[in-house]
PDB file of C-alpha atoms in Angstrom:
ATOM      1  CA  MET K  14     -12.515 -14.595  -8.513  1.00 39.00           C
ATOM      2  CA  THR K  15     -10.502 -15.887  -5.555  1.00 41.00           C
ATOM      3  CA  THR K  16      -8.484 -12.666  -5.384  1.00 42.00           C
ATOM      4  CA  GLN K  17     -11.680 -10.608  -5.320  1.00 41.00           C
ATOM      5  CA  LYS K  18     -13.119 -12.742  -2.498  1.00 45.00           C
ATOM      6  CA  SER K  19      -9.959 -12.489  -0.379  1.00 45.00           C
ATOM      7  CA  TYR K  20      -9.826  -8.721  -0.950  1.00 39.00           C
ATOM      8  CA  LEU K  21     -13.430  -8.331   0.167  1.00 44.00           C
ATOM      9  CA  LYS K  22     -12.839 -10.570   3.174  1.00 50.00           C
ATOM     10  CA  ALA K  23      -9.746  -8.637   4.273  1.00 48.00           C
ATOM     11  CA  ASN K  24     -11.469  -5.289   3.853  1.00 47.00           C
ATOM     12  CA  PHE K  25     -14.997  -5.818   5.013  1.00 45.00           C
ATOM     13  CA  ASN K  26     -15.433  -8.997   7.067  1.00 49.00           C
ATOM     14  CA  PRO K  27     -15.487  -7.942  10.747  1.00 46.00           C
ATOM     15  CA  GLU K  28     -15.063 -11.541  11.891  1.00 50.00           C
ATOM     16  CA  THR K  29     -11.834 -12.222  10.033  1.00 50.00           C
ATOM     17  CA  ARG K  30      -8.715 -12.813  12.105  1.00 49.00           C
ATOM     18  CA  ASP K  31      -7.012 -10.194   9.942  1.00 57.00           C
ATOM     19  CA  GLN K  32      -8.655  -7.563  12.154  1.00 64.00           C
ATOM     20  CA  PHE K  33      -5.829  -8.344  14.555  1.00 67.00           C
ATOM     21  CA  ALA K  34      -2.932  -8.311  12.101  1.00 81.00           C
ATOM     22  CA  ARG K  35       0.258  -6.999  13.675  1.00 86.00           C
ATOM     23  CA  THR K  36       2.621  -4.372  12.375  1.00 92.00           C
ATOM     24  CA  PRO K  37       5.965  -6.006  11.506  1.00 92.00           C
ATOM     25  CA  ASP K  38       9.005  -5.079  13.602  1.00 92.00           C
ATOM     26  CA  ASP K  39      10.908  -3.505  10.693  1.00 92.00           C
ATOM     27  CA  VAL K  40       7.974  -1.206   9.893  1.00 95.00           C
ATOM     28  CA  MET K  41       7.565  -0.351  13.590  1.00 95.00           C
ATOM     29  CA  GLN K  42      11.238   0.621  13.787  1.00 96.00           C
ATOM     30  CA  ILE K  43      10.856   2.998  10.835  1.00 96.00           C
ATOM     31  CA  LEU K  44       7.751   4.520  12.445  1.00 97.00           C
ATOM     32  CA  ARG K  45       9.538   4.926  15.811  1.00 97.00           C
ATOM     33  CA  ASP K  46      12.582   6.485  14.146  1.00 96.00           C
ATOM     34  CA  GLN K  47      10.639   8.849  11.924  1.00 96.00           C
ATOM     35  CA  PHE K  48       7.745   9.850  14.192  1.00 96.00           C
ATOM     36  CA  ASN K  49       8.823   9.205  17.808  1.00 96.00           C
ATOM     37  CA  GLU K  50      12.572   9.971  17.943  1.00 95.00           C
ATOM     38  CA  GLY K  51      13.356   6.233  18.084  1.00 96.00           C
ATOM     39  CA  ASN K  52      11.391   5.764  21.318  1.00 96.00           C
ATOM     40  CA  ALA K  53       8.809   3.076  22.025  1.00 95.00           C
ATOM     41  CA  PHE K  54       5.168   3.988  21.433  1.00 96.00           C
ATOM     42  CA  PHE K  55       2.232   3.480  23.740  1.00 95.00           C
ATOM     43  CA  ASP K  56      -0.081   1.080  21.867  1.00 94.00           C
ATOM     44  CA  PRO K  57      -3.793   1.329  22.725  1.00 94.00           C
ATOM     45  CA  CYS K  58      -4.575  -1.564  20.332  1.00 89.00           C
ATOM     46  CA  PRO K  59      -2.468  -4.433  21.642  1.00 82.00           C
ATOM     47  CA  ILE K  60      -3.196  -8.062  20.856  1.00 75.00           C
ATOM     48  CA  ASP K  61      -4.143  -8.494  24.543  1.00 75.00           C
ATOM     49  CA  PRO K  62      -7.974  -8.433  24.514  1.00 71.00           C
ATOM     50  CA  SER K  63      -8.135  -7.347  28.179  1.00 79.00           C
ATOM     51  CA  VAL K  64      -6.869  -3.879  27.192  1.00 80.00           C
ATOM     52  CA  ASP K  65      -9.602  -1.688  25.732  1.00 90.00           C
ATOM     53  CA  GLY K  66      -7.896   1.339  24.230  1.00 93.00           C
ATOM     54  CA  LEU K  67     -11.234   2.989  23.538  1.00 95.00           C
ATOM     55  CA  THR K  68     -12.156   3.296  27.226  1.00 93.00           C
ATOM     56  CA  ILE K  69      -8.838   4.393  28.752  1.00 92.00           C
ATOM     57  CA  GLN K  70      -7.059   7.733  28.583  1.00 92.00           C
ATOM     58  CA  TRP K  71      -3.823   7.557  26.639  1.00 94.00           C
ATOM     59  CA  PRO K  72      -0.589   9.008  28.035  1.00 92.00           C
ATOM     60  CA  THR K  73      -0.218  12.676  27.134  1.00 91.00           C
ATOM     61  CA  ASP K  74       3.571  12.738  27.283  1.00 89.00           C
ATOM     62  CA  GLN K  75       4.435   9.678  25.161  1.00 92.00           C
ATOM     63  CA  GLY K  76       4.116   8.983  21.446  1.00 95.00           C
ATOM     64  CA  VAL K  77       1.161   6.757  20.571  1.00 96.00           C
ATOM     65  CA  TYR K  78       0.943   4.200  17.782  1.00 97.00           C
ATOM     66  CA  CYS K  79      -2.480   3.012  16.689  1.00 96.00           C
ATOM     67  CA  ASN K  80      -3.099   0.203  14.190  1.00 94.00           C
ATOM     68  CA  PRO K  81      -6.803  -0.169  14.995  1.00 92.00           C
ATOM     69  CA  PRO K  82      -9.085  -3.013  13.972  1.00 88.00           C
ATOM     70  CA  TYR K  83     -10.155  -1.989  10.486  1.00 88.00           C
ATOM     71  CA  ASN K  84     -13.782  -2.976  11.096  1.00 89.00           C
ATOM     72  CA  ASN K  85     -14.197  -0.155  13.643  1.00 90.00           C
ATOM     73  CA  LEU K  86     -12.130   2.674  12.156  1.00 94.00           C
ATOM     74  CA  GLU K  87     -14.546   5.550  12.619  1.00 96.00           C
ATOM     75  CA  VAL K  88     -14.834   4.924  16.365  1.00 96.00           C
ATOM     76  CA  TRP K  89     -11.076   4.506  16.791  1.00 96.00           C
ATOM     77  CA  LEU K  90     -10.212   7.596  14.751  1.00 97.00           C
ATOM     78  CA  SER K  91     -12.717   9.670  16.736  1.00 97.00           C
ATOM     79  CA  LYS K  92     -10.844   8.553  19.869  1.00 97.00           C
ATOM     80  CA  VAL K  93      -7.514   9.412  18.183  1.00 97.00           C
ATOM     81  CA  VAL K  94      -8.694  12.951  17.386  1.00 96.00           C
ATOM     82  CA  GLY K  95      -9.883  13.514  20.967  1.00 95.00           C
ATOM     83  CA  GLU K  96      -6.685  12.113  22.484  1.00 95.00           C
ATOM     84  CA  ALA K  97      -4.493  14.178  20.134  1.00 95.00           C
ATOM     85  CA  ARG K  98      -6.212  17.403  21.199  1.00 93.00           C
ATOM     86  CA  ARG K  99      -5.787  16.409  24.866  1.00 91.00           C
ATOM     87  CA  GLY K 100      -2.059  15.603  24.600  1.00 81.00           C
ATOM     88  CA  SER K 101       1.073  17.696  24.895  1.00 86.00           C
ATOM     89  CA  PRO K 102       2.129  19.871  21.945  1.00 87.00           C
ATOM     90  CA  HIS K 103       5.160  17.615  21.344  1.00 86.00           C
ATOM     91  CA  ARG K 104       3.308  14.282  21.201  1.00 90.00           C
ATOM     92  CA  ASN K 105       2.300  12.559  17.969  1.00 93.00           C
ATOM     93  CA  ILE K 106      -0.343   9.916  17.504  1.00 97.00           C
ATOM     94  CA  THR K 107       0.743   7.786  14.565  1.00 98.00           C
ATOM     95  CA  CYS K 108      -1.945   5.668  12.878  1.00 98.00           C
ATOM     96  CA  LEU K 109      -1.513   2.985  10.237  1.00 97.00           C
ATOM     97  CA  ILE K 110      -4.882   2.744   8.513  1.00 96.00           C
ATOM     98  CA  PRO K 111      -6.460   1.844   5.173  1.00 96.00           C
ATOM     99  CA  ASN K 112      -6.241   4.651   2.645  1.00 96.00           C
ATOM    100  CA  ARG K 113      -9.976   4.613   1.879  1.00 96.00           C
ATOM    101  CA  THR K 114     -10.319   8.054   0.369  1.00 95.00           C
ATOM    102  CA  ASP K 115     -13.881   7.383  -0.792  1.00 96.00           C
ATOM    103  CA  THR K 116     -15.337   7.096   2.721  1.00 96.00           C
ATOM    104  CA  ASN K 117     -16.907   9.774   4.882  1.00 96.00           C
ATOM    105  CA  TRP K 118     -14.765   8.876   7.915  1.00 96.00           C
ATOM    106  CA  TYR K 119     -11.594   9.368   5.868  1.00 97.00           C
ATOM    107  CA  HIS K 120     -12.637  12.869   4.825  1.00 97.00           C
ATOM    108  CA  ASP K 121     -13.968  13.824   8.275  1.00 97.00           C
ATOM    109  CA  LEU K 122     -11.371  12.193  10.530  1.00 97.00           C
ATOM    110  CA  VAL K 123      -8.224  11.990   8.439  1.00 97.00           C
ATOM    111  CA  LEU K 124      -8.198  14.786   5.859  1.00 96.00           C
ATOM    112  CA  ALA K 125      -9.921  17.294   8.166  1.00 96.00           C
ATOM    113  CA  GLN K 126      -8.136  16.340  11.418  1.00 96.00           C
ATOM    114  CA  ALA K 127      -4.678  14.857  10.763  1.00 97.00           C
ATOM    115  CA  SER K 128      -1.540  16.971  10.565  1.00 96.00           C
ATOM    116  CA  HIS K 129       0.241  14.745   8.043  1.00 97.00           C
ATOM    117  CA  VAL K 130      -0.738  11.852   5.800  1.00 98.00           C
ATOM    118  CA  TYR K 131       1.946   9.582   4.374  1.00 98.00           C
ATOM    119  CA  LEU K 132       0.820   7.412   1.482  1.00 97.00           C
ATOM    120  CA  VAL K 133       2.544   4.042   1.800  1.00 96.00           C
ATOM    121  CA  LYS K 134       4.349   2.854  -1.334  1.00 94.00           C
ATOM    122  CA  GLN K 135       3.580  -0.769  -2.178  1.00 88.00           C
ATOM    123  CA  GLY K 136       1.730  -1.530   1.058  1.00 90.00           C
ATOM    124  CA  VAL K 137       2.724  -3.408   4.185  1.00 92.00           C
ATOM    125  CA  ARG K 138       3.327  -7.103   4.783  1.00 89.00           C
ATOM    126  CA  PHE K 139       1.548  -7.467   8.116  1.00 90.00           C
ATOM    127  CA  ASN K 140       2.151 -10.282  10.593  1.00 86.00           C
ATOM    128  CA  ASP K 141      -0.497 -12.649  11.910  1.00 82.00           C
ATOM    129  CA  THR K 142      -1.387 -12.865  15.610  1.00 80.00           C
ATOM    130  CA  ASP K 143       1.548 -15.268  16.114  1.00 82.00           C
ATOM    131  CA  ASN K 144       3.817 -12.513  14.703  1.00 80.00           C
ATOM    132  CA  LYS K 145       4.606 -14.503  11.536  1.00 86.00           C
ATOM    133  CA  PRO K 146       4.549 -12.531   8.268  1.00 84.00           C
ATOM    134  CA  TYR K 147       1.747 -13.081   5.800  1.00 85.00           C
ATOM    135  CA  ARG K 148       2.982 -14.277   2.401  1.00 84.00           C
ATOM    136  CA  ARG K 149       1.762 -11.164   0.617  1.00 85.00           C
ATOM    137  CA  LYS K 150       1.399  -7.503   1.358  1.00 86.00           C
ATOM    138  CA  CYS K 151      -2.071  -6.248   2.250  1.00 87.00           C
ATOM    139  CA  PRO K 152      -4.457  -6.209  -0.723  1.00 89.00           C
ATOM    140  CA  PHE K 153      -5.468  -2.556  -0.280  1.00 91.00           C
ATOM    141  CA  PRO K 154      -3.647   0.766   0.027  1.00 95.00           C
ATOM    142  CA  VAL K 155      -2.676   1.996   3.484  1.00 96.00           C
ATOM    143  CA  CYS K 156      -1.455   5.283   4.861  1.00 98.00           C
ATOM    144  CA  VAL K 157       0.147   6.670   7.978  1.00 98.00           C
ATOM    145  CA  ALA K 158      -1.863   9.509   9.501  1.00 98.00           C
ATOM    146  CA  ILE K 159      -0.191  11.717  12.102  1.00 97.00           C
ATOM    147  CA  TYR K 160      -2.287  13.591  14.649  1.00 97.00           C
ATOM    148  CA  THR K 161      -0.983  16.396  16.869  1.00 95.00           C
ATOM    149  CA  LYS K 162      -2.470  18.755  19.451  1.00 93.00           C
ATOM    150  CA  GLN K 163      -2.232  21.746  17.111  1.00 90.00           C
ATOM    151  CA  ARG K 164      -3.186  20.880  13.564  1.00 89.00           C
ATOM    152  CA  PRO K 165      -1.364  22.981  10.959  1.00 88.00           C
ATOM    153  CA  ALA K 166      -3.469  25.185   8.703  1.00 88.00           C
ATOM    154  CA  GLN K 167      -2.645  22.959   5.736  1.00 91.00           C
ATOM    155  CA  LEU K 168      -2.571  19.142   5.732  1.00 93.00           C
ATOM    156  CA  VAL K 169       0.829  17.838   4.633  1.00 93.00           C
ATOM    157  CA  CYS K 170       0.718  14.818   2.325  1.00 95.00           C
ATOM    158  CA  GLU K 171       3.868  12.866   1.442  1.00 96.00           C
ATOM    159  CA  SER K 172       4.872   9.298   0.671  1.00 95.00           C
ATOM    160  CA  ILE K 173       6.743   6.693   2.699  1.00 95.00           C
ATOM    161  CA  ASP K 174       8.348   3.445   1.582  1.00 93.00           C
ATOM    162  CA  PHE K 175       8.865   0.870   4.329  1.00 91.00           C
ATOM    163  CA  TYR K 176      10.794  -1.420   1.988  1.00 87.00           C
ATOM    164  CA  GLU K 177      13.121   1.133   0.404  1.00 86.00           C
ATOM    165  CA  LYS K 178      16.214  -0.338   2.108  1.00 83.00           C
ATOM    166  CA  GLU K 179      15.172  -3.887   1.147  1.00 79.00           C
ATOM    167  CA  LYS K 180      14.676  -2.828  -2.486  1.00 78.00           C
ATOM    168  CA  GLU K 181      18.067  -1.074  -2.574  1.00 81.00           C
ATOM    169  CA  GLU K 182      19.798  -4.174  -1.181  1.00 83.00           C
ATOM    170  CA  LEU K 183      18.116  -6.294  -3.862  1.00 80.00           C
ATOM    171  CA  ARG K 184      19.162  -3.816  -6.561  1.00 81.00           C
ATOM    172  CA  GLN K 185      22.778  -3.942  -5.312  1.00 86.00           C
ATOM    173  CA  ARG K 186      22.768  -7.777  -5.354  1.00 86.00           C
ATOM    174  CA  ILE K 187      21.453  -7.771  -8.915  1.00 87.00           C
ATOM    175  CA  LEU K 188      24.152  -5.318 -10.022  1.00 85.00           C
ATOM    176  CA  LYS K 189      26.820  -7.370  -8.256  1.00 84.00           C
ATOM    177  CA  ASN K 190      25.641 -10.584  -9.972  1.00 84.00           C
ATOM    178  CA  LYS K 191      25.623  -8.855 -13.366  1.00 83.00           C
ATOM    179  CA  ALA K 192      29.188  -7.692 -12.787  1.00 80.00           C
ATOM    180  CA  LYS K 193      30.260 -11.240 -11.833  1.00 79.00           C
ATOM    181  CA  ARG K 194      28.694 -12.677 -14.989  1.00 83.00           C
ATOM    182  CA  LYS K 195      30.360 -10.007 -17.094  1.00 79.00           C
ATOM    183  CA  ARG K 196      33.788 -10.831 -15.589  1.00 80.00           C
ATOM    184  CA  ARG K 197      33.235 -14.555 -16.201  1.00 80.00           C
ATOM    185  CA  LYS K 198      32.372 -13.912 -19.836  1.00 79.00           C
ATOM    186  CA  LYS K 199      35.549 -11.875 -20.279  1.00 79.00           C
ATOM    187  CA  LYS K 200      37.632 -14.757 -18.883  1.00 77.00           C
ATOM    188  CA  GLU K 201      36.057 -17.202 -21.330  1.00 72.00           C
TER     189      GLU K 201
END
């Protein structure tokens, strides 16, 4: 029952502090490398409450990263679509959003408007407003939606794993430990 309550709170409570969860630095680096040639993004959703990304025009010549408050996704994604169409042909708007495929906004503003959707393997471990990681990954699926000025005729859907390197390092440590144990047994 507790898990169900925390899931509902994280997904649907507009007052929860989790509306301002931050994208971890390692995930941001992967996003910059893969979708913005390693360059810094303009972020219209900073922690700073004096910046209202919904009312300003976004730069047209710089990659944009948007991890919007999840309690206002339809409004934010409408802004994303408008800003993508206004930008240069070489600019991407990269959004990290819940993968809520059963909602109207997802069908209207993601599937019908995005150029690419990357389904995130095993979620993201967001950081709190103090930039400290939460103990667990988010309790719902997320995706990365890419918006461009010219949308291709066909939406491209792929997967992305932010923790692939971490998992490979763990696998290598396990194999190394097994080899050590095997050598010790041979000596005995």
